[in-house]
mmCIF file of N, CA and C in Angstrom:
data_model
loop_
_atom_site.group_PDB
_atom_site.id
_atom_site.type_symbol
_atom_site.label_atom_id
_atom_site.label_comp_id
_atom_site.label_asym_id
_atom_site.label_seq_id
_atom_site.Cartn_x
_atom_site.Cartn_y
_atom_site.Cartn_z
ATOM 1 N N GLN F 1 9.195 15.589 -10.458
ATOM 2 C CA GLN F 1 8.387 16.002 -9.834
ATOM 3 C C GLN F 1 8.148 14.923 -9.945
ATOM 4 N N VAL F 2 7.989 14.353 -8.165
ATOM 5 C CA VAL F 2 7.779 13.089 -7.883
ATOM 6 C C VAL F 2 6.219 13.056 -7.515
ATOM 7 N N GLN F 3 5.984 11.954 -7.926
ATOM 8 C CA GLN F 3 3.705 12.207 -7.316
ATOM 9 C C GLN F 3 4.028 10.715 -7.685
ATOM 10 N N LEU F 4 2.473 10.715 -6.450
ATOM 11 C CA LEU F 4 2.018 9.272 -5.814
ATOM 12 C C LEU F 4 0.406 9.513 -6.509
ATOM 13 N N VAL F 5 -0.183 8.840 -7.260
ATOM 14 C CA VAL F 5 -2.075 8.875 -6.903
ATOM 15 C C VAL F 5 -2.077 7.820 -6.282
ATOM 16 N N GLU F 6 -3.073 7.715 -5.674
ATOM 17 C CA GLU F 6 -3.740 6.249 -4.701
ATOM 18 C C GLU F 6 -5.672 6.692 -5.069
ATOM 19 N N SER F 7 -5.865 5.293 -5.578
ATOM 20 C CA SER F 7 -7.352 5.244 -5.635
ATOM 21 C C SER F 7 -7.884 4.162 -6.067
ATOM 22 N N GLY F 8 -9.489 3.672 -6.513
ATOM 23 C CA GLY F 8 -10.308 2.364 -5.711
ATOM 24 C C GLY F 8 -10.355 1.929 -5.034
ATOM 25 N N GLY F 9 -10.738 3.736 -3.119
ATOM 26 C CA GLY F 9 -10.935 3.244 -2.679
ATOM 27 C C GLY F 9 -12.491 4.079 -1.965
ATOM 28 N N GLY F 10 -13.447 3.428 -1.258
ATOM 29 C CA GLY F 10 -14.731 3.739 -1.539
ATOM 30 C C GLY F 10 -15.404 2.340 0.077
ATOM 31 N N LEU F 11 -16.818 2.863 -0.128
ATOM 32 C CA LEU F 11 -17.681 1.933 0.755
ATOM 33 C C LEU F 11 -18.224 0.587 0.031
ATOM 34 N N VAL F 12 -17.838 -0.426 1.065
ATOM 35 C CA VAL F 12 -17.915 -2.007 0.996
ATOM 36 C C VAL F 12 -18.458 -2.194 2.339
ATOM 37 N N GLN F 13 -18.978 -2.992 2.131
ATOM 38 C CA GLN F 13 -19.831 -3.670 2.994
ATOM 39 C C GLN F 13 -18.640 -5.393 3.489
ATOM 40 N N PRO F 14 -18.649 -5.438 4.751
ATOM 41 C CA PRO F 14 -17.937 -6.773 5.179
ATOM 42 C C PRO F 14 -18.109 -8.110 4.271
ATOM 43 N N GLY F 15 -16.612 -8.306 3.943
ATOM 44 C CA GLY F 15 -16.874 -10.041 3.287
ATOM 45 C C GLY F 15 -16.410 -9.126 1.844
ATOM 46 N N GLY F 16 -16.576 -7.458 1.805
ATOM 47 C CA GLY F 16 -16.097 -7.419 -0.383
ATOM 48 C C GLY F 16 -14.914 -7.045 -0.944
ATOM 49 N N SER F 17 -14.776 -6.580 -1.848
ATOM 50 C CA SER F 17 -13.131 -6.699 -2.070
ATOM 51 C C SER F 17 -13.586 -4.832 -2.637
ATOM 52 N N LEU F 18 -12.396 -4.407 -2.791
ATOM 53 C CA LEU F 18 -11.639 -3.642 -3.518
ATOM 54 C C LEU F 18 -10.322 -3.759 -3.953
ATOM 55 N N ARG F 19 -9.963 -2.872 -4.951
ATOM 56 C CA ARG F 19 -8.279 -2.938 -5.555
ATOM 57 C C ARG F 19 -8.292 -0.879 -5.428
ATOM 58 N N LEU F 20 -7.248 -1.150 -5.248
ATOM 59 C CA LEU F 20 -7.315 -0.626 -4.936
ATOM 60 C C LEU F 20 -5.538 0.144 -6.088
ATOM 61 N N SER F 21 -5.046 1.259 -6.570
ATOM 62 C CA SER F 21 -3.605 1.265 -7.640
ATOM 63 C C SER F 21 -3.064 2.669 -6.314
ATOM 64 N N CYS F 22 -1.849 2.664 -7.373
ATOM 65 C CA CYS F 22 -0.676 3.765 -7.203
ATOM 66 C C CYS F 22 -0.218 4.075 -7.949
ATOM 67 N N ALA F 23 -0.471 4.679 -8.601
ATOM 68 C CA ALA F 23 0.599 5.013 -9.749
ATOM 69 C C ALA F 23 1.380 6.675 -9.821
ATOM 70 N N ALA F 24 2.220 5.856 -9.907
ATOM 71 C CA ALA F 24 3.764 7.216 -10.652
ATOM 72 C C ALA F 24 4.337 7.789 -11.110
ATOM 73 N N SER F 25 4.747 8.993 -10.831
ATOM 74 C CA SER F 25 5.037 9.603 -11.676
ATOM 75 C C SER F 25 6.468 10.150 -11.309
ATOM 76 N N GLY F 26 7.358 10.992 -12.444
ATOM 77 C CA GLY F 26 7.658 11.602 -12.121
ATOM 78 C C GLY F 26 9.284 10.435 -11.746
ATOM 79 N N PHE F 27 9.140 9.529 -11.260
ATOM 80 C CA PHE F 27 10.203 8.342 -11.359
ATOM 81 C C PHE F 27 9.813 7.612 -11.634
ATOM 82 N N THR F 28 10.632 6.110 -12.036
ATOM 83 C CA THR F 28 10.873 5.146 -12.105
ATOM 84 C C THR F 28 9.976 3.833 -10.984
ATOM 85 N N LEU F 29 8.641 3.587 -11.191
ATOM 86 C CA LEU F 29 8.759 2.546 -10.346
ATOM 87 C C LEU F 29 10.104 1.250 -9.904
ATOM 88 N N ASP F 30 10.127 1.688 -11.061
ATOM 89 C CA ASP F 30 10.763 -0.343 -10.940
ATOM 90 C C ASP F 30 12.903 0.067 -10.085
ATOM 91 N N TYR F 31 12.886 0.977 -9.958
ATOM 92 C CA TYR F 31 13.996 1.020 -9.086
ATOM 93 C C TYR F 31 13.447 0.950 -7.374
ATOM 94 N N TYR F 32 12.402 0.507 -7.106
ATOM 95 C CA TYR F 32 11.987 0.814 -5.856
ATOM 96 C C TYR F 32 10.862 -0.110 -4.941
ATOM 97 N N ALA F 33 11.610 -0.875 -4.066
ATOM 98 C CA ALA F 33 10.344 -1.087 -3.073
ATOM 99 C C ALA F 33 9.574 0.026 -3.158
ATOM 100 N N ILE F 34 7.665 -0.757 -3.288
ATOM 101 C CA ILE F 34 6.871 0.350 -3.008
ATOM 102 C C ILE F 34 6.177 -0.800 -2.175
ATOM 103 N N GLY F 35 5.375 0.500 -1.085
ATOM 104 C CA GLY F 35 4.557 0.158 0.290
ATOM 105 C C GLY F 35 3.398 0.214 -0.190
ATOM 106 N N TRP F 36 2.643 -0.279 0.472
ATOM 107 C CA TRP F 36 1.094 0.209 1.464
ATOM 108 C C TRP F 36 1.406 0.579 2.844
ATOM 109 N N PHE F 37 0.514 1.442 2.992
ATOM 110 C CA PHE F 37 0.501 2.284 3.697
ATOM 111 C C PHE F 37 -1.428 2.453 5.219
ATOM 112 N N ARG F 38 -1.365 2.065 5.721
ATOM 113 C CA ARG F 38 -2.902 2.599 6.068
ATOM 114 C C ARG F 38 -2.953 3.549 7.422
ATOM 115 N N GLN F 39 -4.155 4.471 7.422
ATOM 116 C CA GLN F 39 -4.108 5.158 8.872
ATOM 117 C C GLN F 39 -5.592 5.331 9.479
ATOM 118 N N ALA F 40 -5.997 5.681 10.332
ATOM 119 C CA ALA F 40 -7.155 5.112 10.575
ATOM 120 C C ALA F 40 -6.912 5.976 11.799
ATOM 121 N N PRO F 41 -8.080 6.576 12.674
ATOM 122 C CA PRO F 41 -8.272 7.889 13.498
ATOM 123 C C PRO F 41 -8.176 6.755 14.265
ATOM 124 N N GLY F 42 -7.744 8.298 15.058
ATOM 125 C CA GLY F 42 -6.799 7.072 16.625
ATOM 126 C C GLY F 42 -6.167 5.876 16.830
ATOM 127 N N LYS F 43 -5.824 6.043 15.147
ATOM 128 C CA LYS F 43 -4.897 4.279 15.184
ATOM 129 C C LYS F 43 -3.225 4.773 14.990
ATOM 130 N N GLU F 44 -2.169 4.097 15.411
ATOM 131 C CA GLU F 44 -1.182 3.876 15.090
ATOM 132 C C GLU F 44 -1.314 3.341 12.998
ATOM 133 N N ARG F 45 -0.461 4.709 12.623
ATOM 134 C CA ARG F 45 0.046 4.131 10.946
ATOM 135 C C ARG F 45 0.822 2.603 11.497
ATOM 136 N N GLU F 46 -0.198 1.683 10.127
ATOM 137 C CA GLU F 46 0.408 0.918 9.956
ATOM 138 C C GLU F 46 0.889 0.460 8.116
ATOM 139 N N GLY F 47 2.473 -0.163 8.699
ATOM 140 C CA GLY F 47 2.307 -1.064 7.180
ATOM 141 C C GLY F 47 1.477 -1.907 6.721
ATOM 142 N N VAL F 48 1.022 -2.369 5.903
ATOM 143 C CA VAL F 48 0.451 -3.184 4.938
ATOM 144 C C VAL F 48 0.628 -4.385 4.006
ATOM 145 N N SER F 49 1.368 -3.811 3.032
ATOM 146 C CA SER F 49 1.819 -4.928 2.583
ATOM 147 C C SER F 49 3.158 -3.897 1.739
ATOM 148 N N CYS F 50 3.926 -4.563 1.128
ATOM 149 C CA CYS F 50 5.046 -4.172 0.174
ATOM 150 C C CYS F 50 5.146 -5.183 -0.691
ATOM 151 N N ILE F 51 6.572 -4.946 -1.441
ATOM 152 C CA ILE F 51 6.846 -5.187 -2.521
ATOM 153 C C ILE F 51 7.439 -4.933 -3.016
ATOM 154 N N SER F 52 8.849 -5.893 -3.230
ATOM 155 C CA SER F 52 9.759 -5.672 -3.570
ATOM 156 C C SER F 52 10.430 -5.412 -5.226
ATOM 157 N N SER F 53 12.537 -4.809 -5.336
ATOM 158 C CA SER F 53 11.265 -3.882 -7.081
ATOM 159 C C SER F 53 12.744 -5.090 -7.674
ATOM 160 N N SER F 54 13.156 -5.774 -7.061
ATOM 161 C CA SER F 54 13.960 -6.800 -7.780
ATOM 162 C C SER F 54 13.698 -8.411 -7.732
ATOM 163 N N ASP F 55 13.269 -9.102 -6.616
ATOM 164 C CA ASP F 55 13.134 -10.150 -6.798
ATOM 165 C C ASP F 55 11.382 -10.552 -7.045
ATOM 166 N N GLY F 56 10.460 -9.628 -6.851
ATOM 167 C CA GLY F 56 8.772 -9.491 -6.381
ATOM 168 C C GLY F 56 8.710 -10.440 -5.333
ATOM 169 N N SER F 57 9.463 -10.094 -4.267
ATOM 170 C CA SER F 57 9.076 -10.373 -3.138
ATOM 171 C C SER F 57 7.869 -9.711 -2.143
ATOM 172 N N THR F 58 8.093 -9.813 -1.043
ATOM 173 C CA THR F 58 6.564 -9.603 -0.558
ATOM 174 C C THR F 58 5.951 -10.116 0.927
ATOM 175 N N TYR F 59 5.915 -8.306 1.305
ATOM 176 C CA TYR F 59 5.284 -8.429 2.816
ATOM 177 C C TYR F 59 4.394 -8.083 3.480
ATOM 178 N N TYR F 60 3.696 -8.434 4.456
ATOM 179 C CA TYR F 60 2.014 -8.242 4.798
ATOM 180 C C TYR F 60 2.023 -8.398 6.152
ATOM 181 N N ALA F 61 1.100 -7.412 7.059
ATOM 182 C CA ALA F 61 0.915 -7.603 8.081
ATOM 183 C C ALA F 61 -0.006 -8.548 8.112
ATOM 184 N N ASP F 62 0.445 -9.476 9.465
ATOM 185 C CA ASP F 62 -0.536 -10.267 10.113
ATOM 186 C C ASP F 62 -2.316 -10.532 9.979
ATOM 187 N N SER F 63 -2.125 -8.566 9.908
ATOM 188 C CA SER F 63 -3.874 -8.664 9.959
ATOM 189 C C SER F 63 -4.399 -8.544 9.162
ATOM 190 N N VAL F 64 -3.504 -8.499 7.488
ATOM 191 C CA VAL F 64 -4.010 -8.509 6.256
ATOM 192 C C VAL F 64 -4.169 -9.660 5.474
ATOM 193 N N LYS F 65 -3.300 -10.964 5.753
ATOM 194 C CA LYS F 65 -2.353 -11.488 5.471
ATOM 195 C C LYS F 65 -3.059 -12.960 5.398
ATOM 196 N N GLY F 66 -3.257 -13.646 3.602
ATOM 197 C CA GLY F 66 -4.311 -14.441 3.366
ATOM 198 C C GLY F 66 -5.856 -13.045 2.973
ATOM 199 N N ARG F 67 -5.128 -11.759 3.072
ATOM 200 C CA ARG F 67 -6.963 -11.125 2.457
ATOM 201 C C ARG F 67 -6.193 -9.870 1.233
ATOM 202 N N PHE F 68 -5.040 -9.342 1.378
ATOM 203 C CA PHE F 68 -4.493 -8.485 0.573
ATOM 204 C C PHE F 68 -3.676 -9.339 -0.330
ATOM 205 N N THR F 69 -3.603 -8.886 -1.710
ATOM 206 C CA THR F 69 -2.505 -9.280 -2.408
ATOM 207 C C THR F 69 -1.851 -7.866 -2.386
ATOM 208 N N ILE F 70 -0.454 -7.486 -2.987
ATOM 209 C CA ILE F 70 0.266 -6.315 -3.965
ATOM 210 C C ILE F 70 0.952 -7.312 -5.327
ATOM 211 N N SER F 71 1.049 -6.014 -5.885
ATOM 212 C CA SER F 71 1.478 -6.536 -7.714
ATOM 213 C C SER F 71 1.473 -5.926 -7.831
ATOM 214 N N ARG F 72 2.485 -5.526 -8.882
ATOM 215 C CA ARG F 72 3.086 -4.360 -8.911
ATOM 216 C C ARG F 72 2.896 -4.266 -10.746
ATOM 217 N N ASP F 73 3.107 -3.810 -12.270
ATOM 218 C CA ASP F 73 3.462 -3.181 -13.451
ATOM 219 C C ASP F 73 3.781 -1.630 -13.840
ATOM 220 N N ASN F 74 5.112 -2.652 -13.096
ATOM 221 C CA ASN F 74 6.402 -1.790 -13.991
ATOM 222 C C ASN F 74 5.815 -1.048 -15.747
ATOM 223 N N ALA F 75 5.501 -1.708 -16.688
ATOM 224 C CA ALA F 75 4.688 -0.852 -17.260
ATOM 225 C C ALA F 75 4.010 -0.254 -17.261
ATOM 226 N N LYS F 76 3.064 -0.378 -16.518
ATOM 227 C CA LYS F 76 2.575 1.159 -16.433
ATOM 228 C C LYS F 76 2.849 2.220 -15.034
ATOM 229 N N ASN F 77 3.964 1.165 -14.761
ATOM 230 C CA ASN F 77 4.202 2.379 -13.388
ATOM 231 C C ASN F 77 3.940 2.785 -11.850
ATOM 232 N N THR F 78 3.111 1.797 -11.668
ATOM 233 C CA THR F 78 1.724 1.660 -11.097
ATOM 234 C C THR F 78 1.668 -0.016 -10.584
ATOM 235 N N VAL F 79 1.196 0.316 -8.891
ATOM 236 C CA VAL F 79 1.101 -1.167 -8.212
ATOM 237 C C VAL F 79 -0.112 -1.713 -8.312
ATOM 238 N N TYR F 80 -1.062 -2.486 -6.951
ATOM 239 C CA TYR F 80 -2.603 -3.012 -6.923
ATOM 240 C C TYR F 80 -2.095 -3.574 -5.321
ATOM 241 N N LEU F 81 -3.229 -3.594 -4.844
ATOM 242 C CA LEU F 81 -3.732 -3.321 -3.902
ATOM 243 C C LEU F 81 -4.654 -4.147 -3.748
ATOM 244 N N GLN F 82 -5.085 -5.783 -4.023
ATOM 245 C CA GLN F 82 -6.066 -6.370 -4.179
ATOM 246 C C GLN F 82 -6.713 -6.752 -2.320
ATOM 247 N N MET F 83 -8.047 -6.310 -2.503
ATOM 248 C CA MET F 83 -8.299 -6.550 -0.920
ATOM 249 C C MET F 83 -9.361 -7.559 -0.643
ATOM 250 N N ASN F 84 -9.435 -8.945 -0.687
ATOM 251 C CA ASN F 84 -10.433 -9.166 -0.544
ATOM 252 C C ASN F 84 -11.060 -9.520 1.282
ATOM 253 N N SER F 85 -12.018 -9.967 1.783
ATOM 254 C CA SER F 85 -13.393 -10.467 2.725
ATOM 255 C C SER F 85 -12.642 -8.936 3.685
ATOM 256 N N LEU F 86 -13.037 -8.263 3.049
ATOM 257 C CA LEU F 86 -12.844 -7.372 4.154
ATOM 258 C C LEU F 86 -13.353 -6.896 5.087
ATOM 259 N N LYS F 87 -12.552 -6.177 6.304
ATOM 260 C CA LYS F 87 -13.153 -6.273 7.570
ATOM 261 C C LYS F 87 -13.535 -5.535 8.034
ATOM 262 N N PRO F 88 -14.286 -4.836 9.250
ATOM 263 C CA PRO F 88 -14.573 -3.268 9.475
ATOM 264 C C PRO F 88 -13.348 -2.319 9.474
ATOM 265 N N GLU F 89 -12.473 -3.855 10.843
ATOM 266 C CA GLU F 89 -11.554 -2.822 10.761
ATOM 267 C C GLU F 89 -9.992 -2.501 9.853
ATOM 268 N N ASP F 90 -10.492 -2.480 8.600
ATOM 269 C CA ASP F 90 -10.079 -2.259 7.932
ATOM 270 C C ASP F 90 -10.074 -0.588 6.815
ATOM 271 N N THR F 91 -11.145 -0.480 7.594
ATOM 272 C CA THR F 91 -11.271 0.501 7.382
ATOM 273 C C THR F 91 -9.753 1.851 8.229
ATOM 274 N N ALA F 92 -9.657 2.807 6.630
ATOM 275 C CA ALA F 92 -8.678 4.117 7.019
ATOM 276 C C ALA F 92 -8.620 4.543 5.862
ATOM 277 N N VAL F 93 -7.032 5.699 5.508
ATOM 278 C CA VAL F 93 -6.688 6.227 4.852
ATOM 279 C C VAL F 93 -6.021 5.187 4.200
ATOM 280 N N TYR F 94 -5.624 4.791 2.943
ATOM 281 C CA TYR F 94 -4.201 4.003 2.449
ATOM 282 C C TYR F 94 -3.619 4.822 1.449
ATOM 283 N N TYR F 95 -2.453 5.119 1.407
ATOM 284 C CA TYR F 95 -1.484 5.412 0.883
ATOM 285 C C TYR F 95 -0.768 4.247 0.807
ATOM 286 N N CYS F 96 0.426 5.345 -0.745
ATOM 287 C CA CYS F 96 1.674 4.442 -1.270
ATOM 288 C C CYS F 96 2.878 5.202 -0.950
ATOM 289 N N ALA F 97 4.180 4.612 -1.064
ATOM 290 C CA ALA F 97 4.808 5.568 -0.270
ATOM 291 C C ALA F 97 6.898 4.692 -0.957
ATOM 292 N N PRO F 98 7.502 5.078 -2.392
ATOM 293 C CA PRO F 98 8.697 4.146 -2.215
ATOM 294 C C PRO F 98 9.359 3.974 -1.444
ATOM 295 N N GLY F 99 10.492 3.208 -1.163
ATOM 296 C CA GLY F 99 11.157 3.099 0.038
ATOM 297 C C GLY F 99 12.172 1.922 -1.028
ATOM 298 N N PRO F 100 12.985 2.015 0.413
ATOM 299 C CA PRO F 100 14.366 0.880 -0.225
ATOM 300 C C PRO F 100 14.427 -0.297 0.474
ATOM 301 N N LEU F 101 15.419 -0.790 0.393
ATOM 302 C CA LEU F 101 15.217 -2.851 0.586
ATOM 303 C C LEU F 101 16.248 -2.541 1.933
ATOM 304 N N PRO F 102 16.104 -3.834 2.390
ATOM 305 C CA PRO F 102 15.207 -5.090 2.275
ATOM 306 C C PRO F 102 13.642 -4.166 2.700
ATOM 307 N N LEU F 103 12.646 -4.913 2.454
ATOM 308 C CA LEU F 103 11.322 -4.356 3.268
ATOM 309 C C LEU F 103 11.396 -3.704 3.887
ATOM 310 N N PHE F 104 11.669 -4.700 5.614
ATOM 311 C CA PHE F 104 11.430 -4.116 6.649
ATOM 312 C C PHE F 104 11.762 -3.228 7.237
ATOM 313 N N ARG F 105 13.081 -2.363 5.844
ATOM 314 C CA ARG F 105 12.851 -0.543 6.206
ATOM 315 C C ARG F 105 11.332 0.166 6.102
ATOM 316 N N LEU F 106 11.256 -0.682 4.793
ATOM 317 C CA LEU F 106 9.840 -0.006 4.439
ATOM 318 C C LEU F 106 8.701 0.320 5.323
ATOM 319 N N CYS F 107 8.705 -1.560 4.992
ATOM 320 C CA CYS F 107 6.846 -1.787 5.652
ATOM 321 C C CYS F 107 6.878 -1.165 6.929
ATOM 322 N N VAL F 108 8.741 -1.927 7.953
ATOM 323 C CA VAL F 108 7.914 -1.917 9.770
ATOM 324 C C VAL F 108 8.618 -0.502 10.179
ATOM 325 N N LEU F 109 9.702 0.021 9.652
ATOM 326 C CA LEU F 109 10.827 0.905 9.747
ATOM 327 C C LEU F 109 9.713 1.932 9.506
ATOM 328 N N TYR F 110 9.302 2.093 8.188
ATOM 329 C CA TYR F 110 9.175 3.269 7.185
ATOM 330 C C TYR F 110 9.635 4.722 6.856
ATOM 331 N N GLU F 111 10.788 3.372 6.235
ATOM 332 C CA GLU F 111 11.961 4.625 5.513
ATOM 333 C C GLU F 111 11.382 4.795 4.131
ATOM 334 N N TYR F 112 11.129 6.262 4.402
ATOM 335 C CA TYR F 112 10.002 6.594 2.595
ATOM 336 C C TYR F 112 9.878 8.944 2.942
ATOM 337 N N ASP F 113 10.161 8.904 2.136
ATOM 338 C CA ASP F 113 10.322 10.343 1.880
ATOM 339 C C ASP F 113 9.091 11.110 0.812
ATOM 340 N N TYR F 114 8.487 10.019 0.467
ATOM 341 C CA TYR F 114 7.450 10.380 -0.687
ATOM 342 C C TYR F 114 6.296 9.573 -0.520
ATOM 343 N N TRP F 115 4.911 9.969 0.043
ATOM 344 C CA TRP F 115 3.636 9.213 -0.166
ATOM 345 C C TRP F 115 2.662 9.993 -0.979
ATOM 346 N N GLY F 116 1.506 9.456 -1.114
ATOM 347 C CA GLY F 116 -0.025 9.945 -1.986
ATOM 348 C C GLY F 116 -0.953 10.811 -1.044
ATOM 349 N N GLN F 117 -1.958 11.191 -2.010
ATOM 350 C CA GLN F 117 -2.463 11.763 -0.965
ATOM 351 C C GLN F 117 -3.603 11.016 0.072
ATOM 352 N N GLY F 118 -3.233 9.635 -0.770
ATOM 353 C CA GLY F 118 -4.421 8.283 -0.033
ATOM 354 C C GLY F 118 -5.583 8.440 -0.260
ATOM 355 N N THR F 119 -6.369 6.966 -0.358
ATOM 356 C CA THR F 119 -7.859 7.523 -1.018
ATOM 357 C C THR F 119 -7.985 7.003 0.705
ATOM 358 N N GLN F 120 -9.513 6.507 0.608
ATOM 359 C CA GLN F 120 -10.243 6.030 1.649
ATOM 360 C C GLN F 120 -11.260 4.646 1.338
ATOM 361 N N VAL F 121 -10.878 4.118 2.315
ATOM 362 C CA VAL F 121 -11.468 2.620 2.352
ATOM 363 C C VAL F 121 -13.007 2.519 3.481
ATOM 364 N N THR F 122 -13.294 2.562 3.413
ATOM 365 C CA THR F 122 -14.802 2.054 4.435
ATOM 366 C C THR F 122 -15.034 1.031 4.234
ATOM 367 N N VAL F 123 -15.120 0.162 5.909
ATOM 368 C CA VAL F 123 -16.311 -0.957 4.967
ATOM 369 C C VAL F 123 -16.924 -1.405 6.560
ATOM 370 N N SER F 124 -18.225 -0.862 6.051
ATOM 371 C CA SER F 124 -19.945 -0.556 6.950
ATOM 372 C C SER F 124 -20.700 -1.471 5.998
ATOM 373 N N SER F 125 -21.359 -2.602 7.105
ATOM 374 C CA SER F 125 -22.914 -2.355 6.868
ATOM 375 C C SER F 125 -23.470 -1.404 6.843
#
């Protein structure tokens, strides 16, 4: 059974940092590109960042470039999203999903079939 569990969210002040984790079970992450997505109330879904299964190439939305870093540890079947210099507009539910290459199919076209329950990130003073 495919399962993805996100963790690491919480309440943080503007300028703070969080590291999100996406732990997979029921399948091996090695063979998939993995993406982080977010959705805030009243806003459209956004592909935040994706990482390739093959060469480690990455994609970042313009809104997070230079602040967020995606990484993967295939031995732990886990993908991470390090979020620095957080802003109130980063507030959303963040979830992960596996998908195909090239990365734009996952991060821009949202071609995924499974996703986790999400973790809430709230940036507020």
